[in-house]
Coordinates of N, CA and C in Angstrom, one line a residue:
M1 N -2.3 -1.0 0.2 CA -3.5 -2.0 0.1 C -3.0 -2.6 1.5
P2 N -3.9 -2.8 2.5 CA -4.2 -3.5 3.9 C -3.9 -4.9 3.6
L3 N -3.1 -5.1 4.6 CA -2.5 -6.8 4.7 C -3.5 -7.6 4.9
A4 N -4.5 -7.2 6.0 CA -5.6 -8.2 7.0 C -6.9 -7.4 6.6
R5 N -7.7 -8.1 6.0 CA -9.3 -8.0 6.1 C -9.8 -8.2 7.5
R6 N -10.5 -6.2 7.5 CA -10.8 -6.1 8.6 C -12.8 -6.7 8.9
P7 N -12.3 -7.2 10.5 CA -13.5 -7.3 11.0 C -14.2 -6.4 11.2
A8 N -15.9 -6.5 12.1 CA -16.3 -5.1 12.4 C -16.1 -4.6 13.0
D9 N -15.0 -4.8 14.3 CA -14.6 -4.2 15.2 C -13.4 -3.2 14.7
L10 N -13.2 -2.0 14.6 CA -11.8 -1.3 14.2 C -11.0 -2.2 15.3
R11 N -11.3 -1.8 16.2 CA -9.9 -2.5 17.1 C -9.5 -3.2 17.4
T12 N -10.4 -4.6 17.3 CA -10.2 -5.7 16.8 C -9.4 -6.3 15.8
A13 N -9.9 -5.4 14.6 CA -8.9 -5.2 13.4 C -7.6 -4.6 13.3
E14 N -7.7 -3.6 14.0 CA -6.3 -3.1 13.9 C -5.3 -3.8 14.7
T15 N -5.5 -4.4 15.8 CA -4.7 -5.2 16.6 C -4.6 -7.0 15.6
R16 N -5.3 -7.1 15.0 CA -5.2 -8.3 14.0 C -4.7 -8.1 13.0
Q17 N -4.4 -6.9 12.3 CA -3.5 -6.2 11.2 C -2.0 -5.8 11.6
R18 N -2.2 -5.5 12.5 CA -0.3 -5.1 13.5 C -0.2 -6.5 13.5
I19 N -0.6 -8.0 14.4 CA 0.3 -9.1 14.8 C 0.5 -9.1 13.3
I20 N -0.3 -9.8 12.1 CA 0.2 -10.3 10.6 C 1.1 -9.6 10.2
E21 N 1.0 -8.0 10.0 CA 1.9 -7.0 9.8 C 3.3 -7.6 10.4
T22 N 3.6 -7.6 11.8 CA 4.9 -7.8 12.7 C 5.3 -9.0 12.4
S23 N 4.5 -9.7 12.8 CA 4.6 -11.5 12.4 C 5.4 -12.0 10.8
L24 N 4.6 -11.5 9.8 CA 5.3 -11.8 8.7 C 6.8 -11.1 8.5
R25 N 7.1 -9.8 9.0 CA 8.6 -9.5 9.3 C 9.5 -10.0 9.5
L26 N 8.5 -10.7 10.8 CA 10.0 -11.6 11.6 C 10.0 -12.6 11.2
F27 N 9.1 -13.0 10.8 CA 9.3 -14.5 10.1 C 10.0 -14.8 8.8
A28 N 9.7 -13.5 8.3 CA 10.7 -13.9 7.2 C 12.3 -13.2 7.3
E29 N 12.4 -12.8 8.4 CA 13.9 -12.6 9.1 C 14.3 -13.7 9.7
H30 N 13.6 -14.2 10.8 CA 14.1 -15.6 11.3 C 13.7 -17.0 11.1
G31 N 12.4 -17.4 10.4 CA 12.1 -18.2 10.3 C 11.0 -18.6 11.0
F32 N 10.1 -19.0 10.8 CA 8.9 -19.7 11.4 C 9.5 -20.5 12.9
K33 N 10.8 -21.1 13.0 CA 11.0 -22.0 14.2 C 11.8 -21.2 15.0
G34 N 12.1 -19.8 14.4 CA 13.2 -18.9 14.7 C 12.4 -17.7 15.8
V35 N 11.2 -17.4 15.5 CA 10.2 -16.6 16.5 C 9.1 -17.3 17.0
S36 N 9.0 -17.0 18.5 CA 8.3 -17.2 19.1 C 6.8 -16.4 19.1
V37 N 5.5 -16.9 20.0 CA 4.5 -15.7 20.1 C 5.2 -14.6 20.9
R38 N 5.9 -15.3 21.8 CA 6.1 -13.8 22.9 C 6.9 -13.1 22.1
D39 N 7.6 -13.3 21.0 CA 8.2 -12.2 20.4 C 7.8 -11.6 19.4
I40 N 6.4 -11.9 19.0 CA 5.9 -11.2 18.2 C 4.9 -10.5 18.8
S41 N 4.3 -10.9 19.7 CA 3.4 -10.0 20.7 C 4.2 -9.0 21.0
A42 N 5.6 -8.8 21.8 CA 6.6 -7.7 22.0 C 6.6 -6.5 21.1
A43 N 7.3 -7.3 19.8 CA 7.7 -6.3 19.2 C 5.7 -5.7 18.0
A44 N 4.8 -6.7 18.5 CA 3.5 -5.8 17.8 C 2.8 -4.6 18.9
G45 N 3.2 -5.0 20.1 CA 2.9 -4.1 20.9 C 1.4 -4.6 21.9
V46 N 1.2 -6.2 22.0 CA -0.3 -6.6 22.5 C 0.5 -7.7 23.2
N47 N -0.5 -8.5 24.2 CA -0.6 -9.3 24.9 C -0.4 -10.8 23.9
V48 N 0.3 -11.4 24.6 CA 0.5 -12.8 24.3 C -1.1 -13.6 23.5
A49 N -1.8 -13.3 24.5 CA -3.2 -13.9 24.4 C -4.0 -13.3 23.1
S50 N -3.4 -12.2 22.9 CA -4.3 -12.0 21.5 C -4.0 -12.7 20.6
V51 N -2.5 -13.4 19.9 CA -2.5 -14.0 19.1 C -3.1 -15.4 19.4
S52 N -3.3 -16.1 20.8 CA -4.2 -17.1 20.3 C -5.8 -16.8 19.8
Y53 N -6.0 -15.7 20.7 CA -7.6 -15.0 20.4 C -7.5 -14.9 18.6
H54 N -7.2 -14.5 18.4 CA -6.9 -14.3 16.5 C -6.8 -15.2 16.0
F55 N -5.8 -16.1 16.1 CA -5.3 -16.9 15.0 C -5.4 -18.6 15.7
G56 N -5.5 -18.9 17.0 CA -5.4 -20.2 17.6 C -3.9 -20.5 18.0
S57 N -3.2 -20.1 17.6 CA -1.6 -20.5 17.5 C -0.5 -19.6 17.0
K58 N 0.7 -20.4 16.8 CA 1.4 -19.9 15.8 C 1.0 -20.0 14.5
L59 N 1.3 -21.7 14.1 CA 1.0 -22.2 13.2 C -0.2 -21.8 12.8
G60 N -1.4 -21.6 13.2 CA -2.6 -20.4 12.8 C -2.5 -19.4 12.3
L61 N -1.8 -18.5 12.9 CA -0.9 -17.2 12.2 C 0.1 -17.0 11.2
Y62 N 0.9 -18.6 11.2 CA 1.6 -18.5 9.8 C 0.4 -18.7 8.9
R63 N -0.5 -19.8 9.0 CA -0.7 -20.1 8.0 C -1.6 -19.0 7.5
T64 N -2.4 -18.0 8.2 CA -3.7 -17.0 8.0 C -2.5 -16.1 7.0
I65 N -1.1 -15.4 7.6 CA -0.3 -14.3 6.2 C -0.2 -15.2 5.1
F66 N -0.6 -16.5 4.8 CA -0.5 -17.3 3.6 C -1.6 -16.8 2.6
E67 N -2.5 -17.2 3.5 CA -3.9 -17.6 3.1 C -4.5 -15.7 2.4
V68 N -4.0 -14.5 3.5 CA -4.4 -13.6 3.2 C -4.0 -13.0 2.4
V69 N -2.5 -13.0 2.1 CA -1.8 -12.4 1.0 C -2.5 -13.3 -0.5
L70 N -2.4 -14.3 -0.5 CA -3.0 -14.9 -2.0 C -4.2 -14.8 -1.9
D71 N -5.1 -14.3 -1.4 CA -6.7 -14.0 -1.1 C -6.8 -12.7 -1.8
E72 N -5.4 -11.8 -1.5 CA -5.6 -10.2 -1.7 C -5.5 -10.4 -3.2
D73 N -4.7 -11.0 -3.8 CA -3.6 -11.2 -5.0 C -4.8 -12.2 -5.9
Q74 N -5.5 -12.8 -5.8 CA -6.4 -13.8 -6.3 C -7.2 -13.1 -7.4
G75 N -7.6 -12.3 -7.2 CA -8.0 -11.9 -9.0 C -7.4 -11.4 -9.7
S76 N -6.4 -10.7 -9.0 CA -5.2 -10.3 -10.3 C -4.5 -11.4 -10.6
F77 N -4.4 -12.2 -9.8 CA -3.6 -13.7 -10.4 C -4.6 -14.0 -11.5
A78 N -6.1 -14.7 -11.1 CA -7.3 -15.6 -12.0 C -7.2 -14.9 -13.5
E79 N -7.2 -13.0 -13.2 CA -7.3 -12.4 -14.2 C -5.8 -12.8 -15.3
Q80 N -4.6 -12.9 -14.7 CA -3.6 -13.0 -15.5 C -3.7 -14.2 -16.4
M81 N -3.7 -15.3 -15.6 CA -3.8 -16.5 -16.3 C -4.8 -16.7 -17.2
G82 N -6.0 -16.3 -16.6 CA -7.5 -16.0 -18.2 C -6.6 -15.6 -19.4
N83 N -5.9 -14.1 -19.4 CA -5.3 -13.8 -20.5 C -4.3 -14.8 -21.0
V84 N -3.6 -15.1 -20.1 CA -2.4 -16.1 -20.8 C -2.9 -16.9 -21.5
G85 N -4.1 -17.8 -21.0 CA -4.6 -18.9 -21.3 C -5.4 -18.6 -22.8
R86 N -5.9 -17.4 -22.8 CA -7.0 -17.1 -23.9 C -5.5 -16.7 -25.2
L87 N -4.7 -16.0 -24.9 CA -3.9 -15.8 -25.8 C -3.1 -17.5 -26.5
L88 N -2.8 -18.2 -25.8 CA -2.2 -19.4 -25.9 C -3.6 -20.3 -26.6
G89 N -4.7 -20.2 -26.2 CA -5.8 -20.4 -27.2 C -5.8 -20.1 -28.9
R90 N -5.6 -19.2 -28.8 CA -5.8 -18.3 -30.2 C -4.1 -18.3 -31.0
A91 N -3.2 -18.6 -30.3 CA -2.4 -18.4 -30.5 C -1.8 -20.0 -32.1
G92 N -2.2 -20.9 -31.9 CA -2.0 -22.0 -33.1 C -0.1 -22.1 -33.2
G93 N 0.5 -22.0 -34.1 CA 1.5 -21.8 -33.9 C 2.0 -20.2 -34.3
E94 N 1.2 -19.7 -33.8 CA 1.6 -18.1 -34.3 C 2.6 -17.2 -33.4
R95 N 3.9 -17.3 -33.7 CA 5.0 -17.2 -32.8 C 5.0 -15.7 -31.7
A96 N 4.6 -14.6 -32.5 CA 4.3 -13.5 -31.5 C 3.0 -13.4 -30.7
L97 N 1.9 -14.4 -30.8 CA 1.0 -14.7 -29.7 C 1.8 -15.5 -29.0
L98 N 2.1 -16.4 -29.8 CA 3.4 -17.2 -27.9 C 3.9 -16.2 -27.3
A99 N 4.9 -15.3 -27.8 CA 5.6 -14.1 -27.7 C 4.8 -13.6 -26.3
A100 N 3.6 -13.0 -27.1 CA 3.0 -12.1 -25.6 C 2.5 -12.7 -25.1
A101 N 2.3 -14.3 -24.9 CA 1.8 -15.0 -23.8 C 3.0 -15.0 -22.7
V102 N 4.0 -15.6 -23.5 CA 5.5 -15.2 -22.5 C 5.5 -13.7 -21.9
E103 N 5.3 -12.9 -22.5 CA 5.2 -11.3 -21.9 C 4.1 -11.3 -20.7
G104 N 2.7 -11.8 -20.7 CA 2.0 -12.0 -19.6 C 2.4 -12.6 -18.6
L105 N 2.8 -13.8 -19.0 CA 3.4 -14.4 -17.6 C 4.3 -14.0 -16.7
V106 N 5.3 -13.2 -17.5 CA 6.4 -12.3 -17.1 C 5.8 -10.9 -16.9
A107 N 5.3 -10.5 -17.5 CA 4.4 -9.3 -16.5 C 3.9 -9.2 -15.3
G108 N 3.2 -10.7 -15.1 CA 2.5 -10.8 -13.7 C 3.1 -11.2 -12.4
I109 N 4.3 -11.8 -12.7 CA 5.3 -11.7 -12.2 C 6.3 -10.8 -11.7
V110 N 6.7 -10.3 -12.5 CA 7.5 -8.8 -12.2 C 6.4 -7.6 -11.8
G111 N 5.2 -7.7 -11.7 CA 4.5 -6.4 -11.1 C 4.4 -6.8 -9.6
R112 N 4.2 -8.5 -9.4 CA 4.2 -8.6 -8.0 C 5.5 -7.9 -7.5
I113 N 6.2 -8.6 -7.8 CA 7.4 -8.3 -7.1 C 7.7 -6.6 -6.7
A114 N 7.4 -6.0 -7.7 CA 7.8 -4.9 -8.0 C 6.7 -3.7 -7.2
S115 N 5.3 -4.1 -7.4 CA 4.3 -3.3 -6.7 C 4.1 -3.7 -5.5
Y116 N 4.5 -4.5 -4.9 CA 3.1 -5.1 -3.8 C 4.0 -5.2 -2.8
E117 N 3.9 -4.2 -1.8 CA 4.4 -3.4 -0.7 C 4.9 -5.0 0.3
H118 N 4.2 -6.0 0.6 CA 5.0 -7.0 1.3 C 5.6 -8.1 0.0
S119 N 5.8 -7.5 -0.6 CA 6.7 -8.8 -1.9 C 7.7 -9.2 -1.3
H120 N 8.7 -8.2 -0.5 CA 9.9 -9.1 0.0 C 9.7 -10.1 1.1
S121 N 9.4 -10.0 2.0 CA 9.1 -10.2 3.2 C 8.2 -11.6 2.8
F122 N 7.2 -11.4 1.9 CA 6.0 -12.6 1.6 C 7.1 -13.6 0.8
G123 N 7.9 -13.3 -0.3 CA 8.1 -13.9 -1.4 C 9.5 -14.8 -0.5
V124 N 10.6 -14.1 0.4 CA 11.2 -15.2 1.5 C 10.3 -15.8 1.9
L125 N 9.5 -15.6 2.6 CA 8.3 -16.8 3.6 C 8.2 -18.3 2.2
L126 N 7.6 -17.5 1.0 CA 7.1 -18.2 0.2 C 8.4 -19.0 -1.1
A127 N 9.5 -18.5 -1.0 CA 10.7 -19.4 -1.4 C 10.9 -20.4 -0.5
R128 N 11.1 -20.1 1.0 CA 11.3 -20.8 2.1 C 10.6 -22.0 1.9
E129 N 9.5 -22.2 2.0 CA 8.3 -22.8 1.9 C 8.4 -24.2 1.1
L130 N 8.6 -23.3 -0.5 CA 9.0 -24.0 -1.4 C 10.2 -24.6 -1.1
A131 N 11.3 -24.3 -0.9 CA 12.7 -25.2 -0.8 C 12.6 -26.3 0.3
L132 N 12.1 -26.0 1.9 CA 12.1 -26.7 2.5 C 10.6 -27.0 3.0
P133 N 9.8 -28.0 2.4 CA 8.5 -28.1 2.3 C 7.9 -28.4 4.1
G134 N 7.0 -27.5 4.1 CA 6.5 -27.6 5.6 C 5.1 -27.8 5.8
D135 N 4.0 -26.8 6.8 CA 2.8 -27.4 6.8 C 2.3 -26.3 5.1
L136 N 2.9 -25.2 4.8 CA 2.1 -24.5 4.1 C 2.5 -25.0 2.5
F137 N 3.5 -25.8 2.2 CA 3.6 -26.4 1.0 C 2.7 -26.8 0.2
E138 N 1.7 -27.4 0.3 CA 0.2 -27.7 -0.4 C -0.3 -26.8 -0.5
L139 N -0.7 -25.9 -0.1 CA -1.3 -24.5 -0.2 C -0.9 -23.8 -1.1
I140 N 0.4 -23.2 -0.8 CA 0.9 -22.7 -1.9 C 1.7 -23.4 -3.0
Y141 N 1.8 -24.4 -3.2 CA 1.7 -24.9 -4.5 C 0.6 -25.3 -5.7
R142 N -0.3 -25.2 -4.6 CA -1.6 -25.6 -5.4 C -2.0 -24.3 -6.1
R143 N -2.2 -23.3 -5.4 CA -2.6 -22.1 -5.7 C -1.7 -21.1 -6.3
R144 N -0.5 -21.4 -6.7 CA 0.2 -20.7 -7.1 C 1.6 -21.5 -7.9
A145 N 2.5 -22.0 -7.7 CA 3.3 -22.6 -8.2 C 3.0 -23.5 -9.0
E146 N 1.9 -24.5 -9.1 CA 1.1 -25.3 -10.2 C 0.5 -25.1 -11.2
P147 N -0.4 -23.7 -11.0 CA -0.4 -23.1 -12.1 C 0.1 -22.0 -12.9
L148 N 1.0 -21.8 -12.0 CA 2.2 -20.7 -13.1 C 3.3 -21.9 -13.8
L149 N 3.1 -22.7 -13.4 CA 4.0 -23.8 -14.2 C 3.1 -24.6 -15.4
T150 N 2.0 -25.0 -14.8 CA 1.4 -25.5 -15.8 C 1.2 -24.4 -16.8
M151 N 0.9 -23.4 -16.7 CA 0.6 -22.3 -17.7 C 2.0 -22.3 -18.4
M152 N 3.1 -21.8 -17.8 CA 4.3 -22.0 -18.3 C 5.0 -23.3 -19.1
T153 N 4.3 -24.5 -19.1 CA 4.2 -25.5 -19.7 C 4.0 -25.5 -21.1
R154 N 2.7 -24.8 -21.3 CA 1.9 -24.6 -21.9 C 2.5 -24.0 -23.0
V155 N 3.0 -23.0 -22.7 CA 3.7 -22.0 -23.5 C 5.3 -22.4 -24.2
V156 N 6.1 -23.1 -23.3 CA 6.9 -23.9 -24.3 C 6.5 -25.1 -24.8
A157 N 5.5 -26.2 -24.5 CA 5.5 -26.6 -25.5 C 4.9 -26.5 -26.7
A158 N 4.0 -25.4 -26.4 CA 3.4 -24.6 -28.1 C 5.1 -24.3 -28.9
A159 N 5.8 -23.5 -28.5 CA 6.6 -22.8 -28.7 C 7.7 -24.6 -29.5
W160 N 7.7 -25.4 -28.9 CA 8.4 -26.6 -29.5 C 7.8 -26.8 -30.3
G161 N 6.5 -27.1 -30.3 CA 5.5 -28.2 -31.2 C 5.6 -30.0 -30.5
A162 N 5.7 -29.2 -29.4 CA 6.0 -30.5 -28.1 C 4.1 -30.9 -27.7
A163 N 4.5 -31.7 -26.9 CA 3.2 -32.1 -26.0 C 3.1 -31.7 -24.4
A164 N 2.4 -31.0 -24.2 CA 2.2 -30.2 -22.5 C 3.0 -31.2 -21.5
E165 N 3.0 -32.5 -21.9 CA 3.2 -33.9 -21.2 C 4.5 -34.2 -21.4
D166 N 5.2 -33.8 -22.1 CA 6.5 -34.2 -22.3 C 7.5 -33.5 -21.1
P167 N 8.3 -34.3 -20.8 CA 9.0 -34.0 -19.2 C 9.7 -33.1 -19.4
S168 N 10.5 -32.8 -20.9 CA 11.5 -31.7 -21.3 C 10.6 -30.5 -21.2
A169 N 9.7 -30.4 -21.6 CA 9.0 -29.1 -21.9 C 8.6 -28.7 -20.6
R170 N 8.2 -29.7 -19.0 CA 8.1 -29.6 -17.9 C 9.4 -29.1 -16.9
L171 N 10.1 -29.6 -17.3 CA 11.8 -29.4 -16.6 C 12.1 -27.7 -17.2
C172 N 11.9 -27.7 -18.7 CA 12.4 -26.3 -18.9 C 11.3 -25.0 -18.4
A173 N 10.0 -25.5 -18.0 CA 9.0 -24.2 -17.3 C 9.7 -24.1 -16.4
N174 N 9.7 -25.4 -15.6 CA 10.5 -25.2 -14.3 C 11.6 -24.0 -14.4
L175 N 12.6 -23.9 -14.9 CA 14.0 -23.8 -15.2 C 13.7 -21.6 -15.1
L176 N 12.6 -21.6 -16.0 CA 12.7 -20.7 -16.3 C 11.7 -19.8 -15.6
Y177 N 10.6 -20.7 -14.7 CA 10.0 -20.3 -13.6 C 11.2 -19.4 -12.4
G178 N 12.1 -20.8 -12.4 CA 12.8 -20.1 -11.4 C 13.6 -19.0 -11.5
Q179 N 14.1 -18.9 -13.1 CA 14.9 -17.8 -13.3 C 14.3 -16.4 -12.8
V180 N 12.9 -16.5 -13.3 CA 12.2 -15.1 -13.0 C 11.7 -14.5 -11.4
G181 N 11.7 -16.2 -10.7 CA 11.4 -15.9 -9.6 C 12.5 -15.7 -8.5
N182 N 13.7 -16.5 -8.9 CA 14.7 -15.7 -8.4 C 15.2 -14.1 -8.0
L183 N 14.0 -12.9 -8.6 CA 14.1 -11.5 -8.3 C 13.9 -11.5 -7.0
V184 N 13.2 -12.1 -6.5 CA 13.2 -12.1 -4.6 C 13.8 -11.7 -4.2
F185 N 15.4 -13.0 -4.1 CA 16.2 -13.4 -3.6 C 17.4 -11.8 -3.9
S186 N 17.7 -11.5 -5.6 CA 18.3 -10.7 -6.1 C 17.9 -9.8 -5.7
R187 N 16.6 -9.0 -5.8 CA 16.5 -7.6 -5.5 C 17.6 -6.5 -5.1
P188 N 18.1 -6.8 -3.5 CA 19.4 -6.0 -3.4 C 20.5 -6.4 -4.0
V189 N 20.7 -7.1 -4.6 CA 22.2 -6.7 -5.6 C 21.5 -6.3 -7.0
L190 N 20.7 -6.6 -7.3 CA 19.8 -5.9 -8.6 C 20.0 -4.4 -8.4
W191 N 19.6 -3.7 -7.6 CA 19.8 -2.8 -7.5 C 20.9 -1.7 -6.8
R192 N 21.6 -2.9 -6.6 CA 23.0 -2.3 -6.2 C 23.9 -2.0 -7.7
Q193 N 24.0 -3.3 -8.4 CA 24.4 -3.4 -9.5 C 23.8 -2.3 -10.4
M194 N 22.6 -1.6 -10.2 CA 22.3 -0.9 -11.5 C 21.8 0.4 -10.9
G195 N 22.6 0.7 -10.0 CA 22.3 2.0 -9.2 C 20.9 2.1 -8.7
W196 N 20.1 1.6 -8.8 CA 18.7 2.1 -8.4 C 18.2 1.9 -6.8
D197 N 17.3 2.8 -6.5 CA 16.7 2.8 -4.9 C 15.5 2.0 -4.7
G198 N 15.0 1.2 -5.5 CA 13.7 1.2 -5.2 C 13.1 0.7 -7.1
F199 N 12.0 -0.2 -7.3 CA 11.4 -0.4 -8.1 C 10.3 1.0 -8.9
S200 N 10.6 1.4 -10.2 CA 9.3 2.5 -10.5 C 8.9 2.0 -11.8
P201 N 7.5 2.0 -12.7 CA 7.0 1.8 -13.5 C 7.9 1.9 -14.8
E202 N 8.7 2.5 -15.0 CA 9.6 2.6 -15.9 C 11.0 1.5 -15.9
R203 N 11.2 1.1 -14.4 CA 12.1 0.1 -14.2 C 11.6 -1.7 -14.4
A204 N 10.3 -1.4 -13.7 CA 9.6 -2.5 -13.9 C 9.3 -3.0 -15.3
D205 N 9.1 -2.4 -16.4 CA 9.2 -2.2 -17.8 C 9.7 -2.6 -18.3
L206 N 11.1 -2.3 -18.0 CA 12.7 -2.9 -18.6 C 12.6 -4.2 -18.0
L207 N 12.6 -4.5 -17.0 CA 12.8 -5.9 -16.4 C 11.8 -6.8 -17.2
I208 N 10.5 -6.1 -17.2 CA 9.8 -7.1 -18.2 C 10.1 -7.4 -19.5
R209 N 10.4 -6.3 -20.3 CA 11.3 -6.5 -21.8 C 12.1 -7.1 -21.8
T210 N 13.0 -6.9 -21.2 CA 14.4 -7.7 -20.5 C 14.1 -9.5 -20.6
I211 N 13.2 -9.9 -19.5 CA 13.1 -11.1 -19.1 C 12.5 -11.5 -20.3
T212 N 11.6 -11.0 -21.0 CA 10.7 -11.3 -21.7 C 11.7 -11.7 -23.1
D213 N 12.7 -11.2 -23.5 CA 13.0 -11.7 -24.1 C 14.8 -12.6 -24.3
L214 N 14.7 -12.5 -22.8 CA 15.8 -13.6 -22.6 C 14.6 -15.1 -23.0
V215 N 13.5 -15.0 -21.9 CA 12.2 -16.3 -22.2 C 12.7 -16.3 -23.7
C216 N 11.8 -15.4 -24.6 CA 12.0 -15.8 -26.0 C 12.5 -16.5 -26.5
R217 N 13.9 -16.1 -26.1 CA 15.3 -16.4 -27.1 C 15.5 -18.1 -26.8
S218 N 15.5 -18.3 -25.4 CA 15.3 -19.3 -24.8 C 14.9 -20.5 -25.4
L219 N 13.0 -20.3 -25.8 CA 12.3 -21.1 -26.4 C 12.3 -20.8 -28.4
G220 N 13.1 -20.0 -28.8 CA 13.5 -20.3 -30.2 C 12.4 -19.1 -30.6
L221 N 12.0 -18.3 -29.9 CA 11.0 -16.9 -30.4 C 11.5 -15.7 -30.4
A222 N 13.0 -15.6 -30.8 CA 13.2 -14.5 -30.6 C 13.3 -13.9 -31.9
S223 N 13.2 -14.5 -33.0 CA 12.7 -13.8 -34.3 C 11.3 -12.8 -34.2
A224 N 9.9 -13.2 -33.3 CA 8.9 -12.9 -33.0 C 8.9 -11.9 -32.5
K225 N 8.3 -10.7 -32.9 CA 8.4 -9.5 -32.5 C 7.1 -9.4 -31.2
V226 N 7.1 -9.4 -29.8 CA 6.2 -9.4 -29.1 C 5.0 -7.6 -29.6
P227 N 3.6 -8.4 -29.5 CA 2.8 -7.4 -30.1 C 3.2 -6.1 -28.9
E228 N 2.8 -4.8 -29.5 CA 2.5 -4.0 -28.5 C 1.6 -4.1 -27.6
R229 N 1.6 -3.4 -26.2 CA 0.3 -3.6 -25.4 C -0.8 -3.1 -26.0
G230 N -1.9 -4.3 -25.9 CA -3.2 -3.8 -26.8 C -3.1 -3.6 -27.8
Q231 N -1.9 -4.4 -28.6 CA -2.4 -4.7 -30.1 C -3.1 -5.6 -30.2
T232 N -3.0 -7.2 -29.6 CA -3.5 -8.4 -29.2 C -4.5 -7.9 -29.0
G233 N -5.7 -7.3 -29.0 CA -7.0 -7.1 -28.2 C -6.9 -7.1 -26.5
P234 N -7.9 -7.6 -26.1 CA -8.2 -7.4 -24.9 C -7.7 -8.5 -24.0
E235 N -7.0 -9.5 -24.4 CA -6.4 -10.7 -24.0 C -4.8 -10.1 -23.4
V236 N -4.1 -9.1 -24.1 CA -2.9 -8.5 -23.3 C -3.0 -8.4 -22.3
I237 N -2.1 -8.4 -21.2 CA -2.2 -7.9 -19.9 C -1.1 -6.7 -20.0
Q238 N -2.1 -5.5 -19.4 CA -1.9 -4.2 -19.4 C -1.0 -3.9 -18.2

């Protein structure tokens, strides 16, 4: 999956994409302040003026990275949120459907971490911006963190029979979200401990099932069997 959208001119597109790919890696390794435009241009094999031409400034380049990655993922993310929302709308107090909603959220997050080629580098940038809020915090919070936390809070509240505005439900949602998101940072440790050399569909599925079970137990849904994929209709995320 290309990281950059391609303008009409192929040469311009290739230069732009190379700058984005290179700066994503450098920003993840050294942070925004630890990388200069000269560092980026040298690593990408372009002249310094190319960065200004395509992005205006280093901050403009940094913002573009987030916008492009989030835009590429938007269709999948919106589908995931819609599927989970429909499951919650049907669930009422039915615990099996609530457990399926948990699985849908977990599958979406793990799927991104396991399959997206830039997930680790972008995940580092994402986590850094959320931990040390900077210029991109509002963009990230509005487009990813807030909708995920809102949906997770709805799941928690439904499992507990509480209101979605309950502070305890919102806090629990944040803690559960943090546990799953920590896979971005713990990936090297996970691979070493499990003897893995990367993610495969089978390993991702094991992660999804294990995390889903853990979250369901924490919400008192342990006795509810998550329906097999495809058993709850089109709302279940494949």
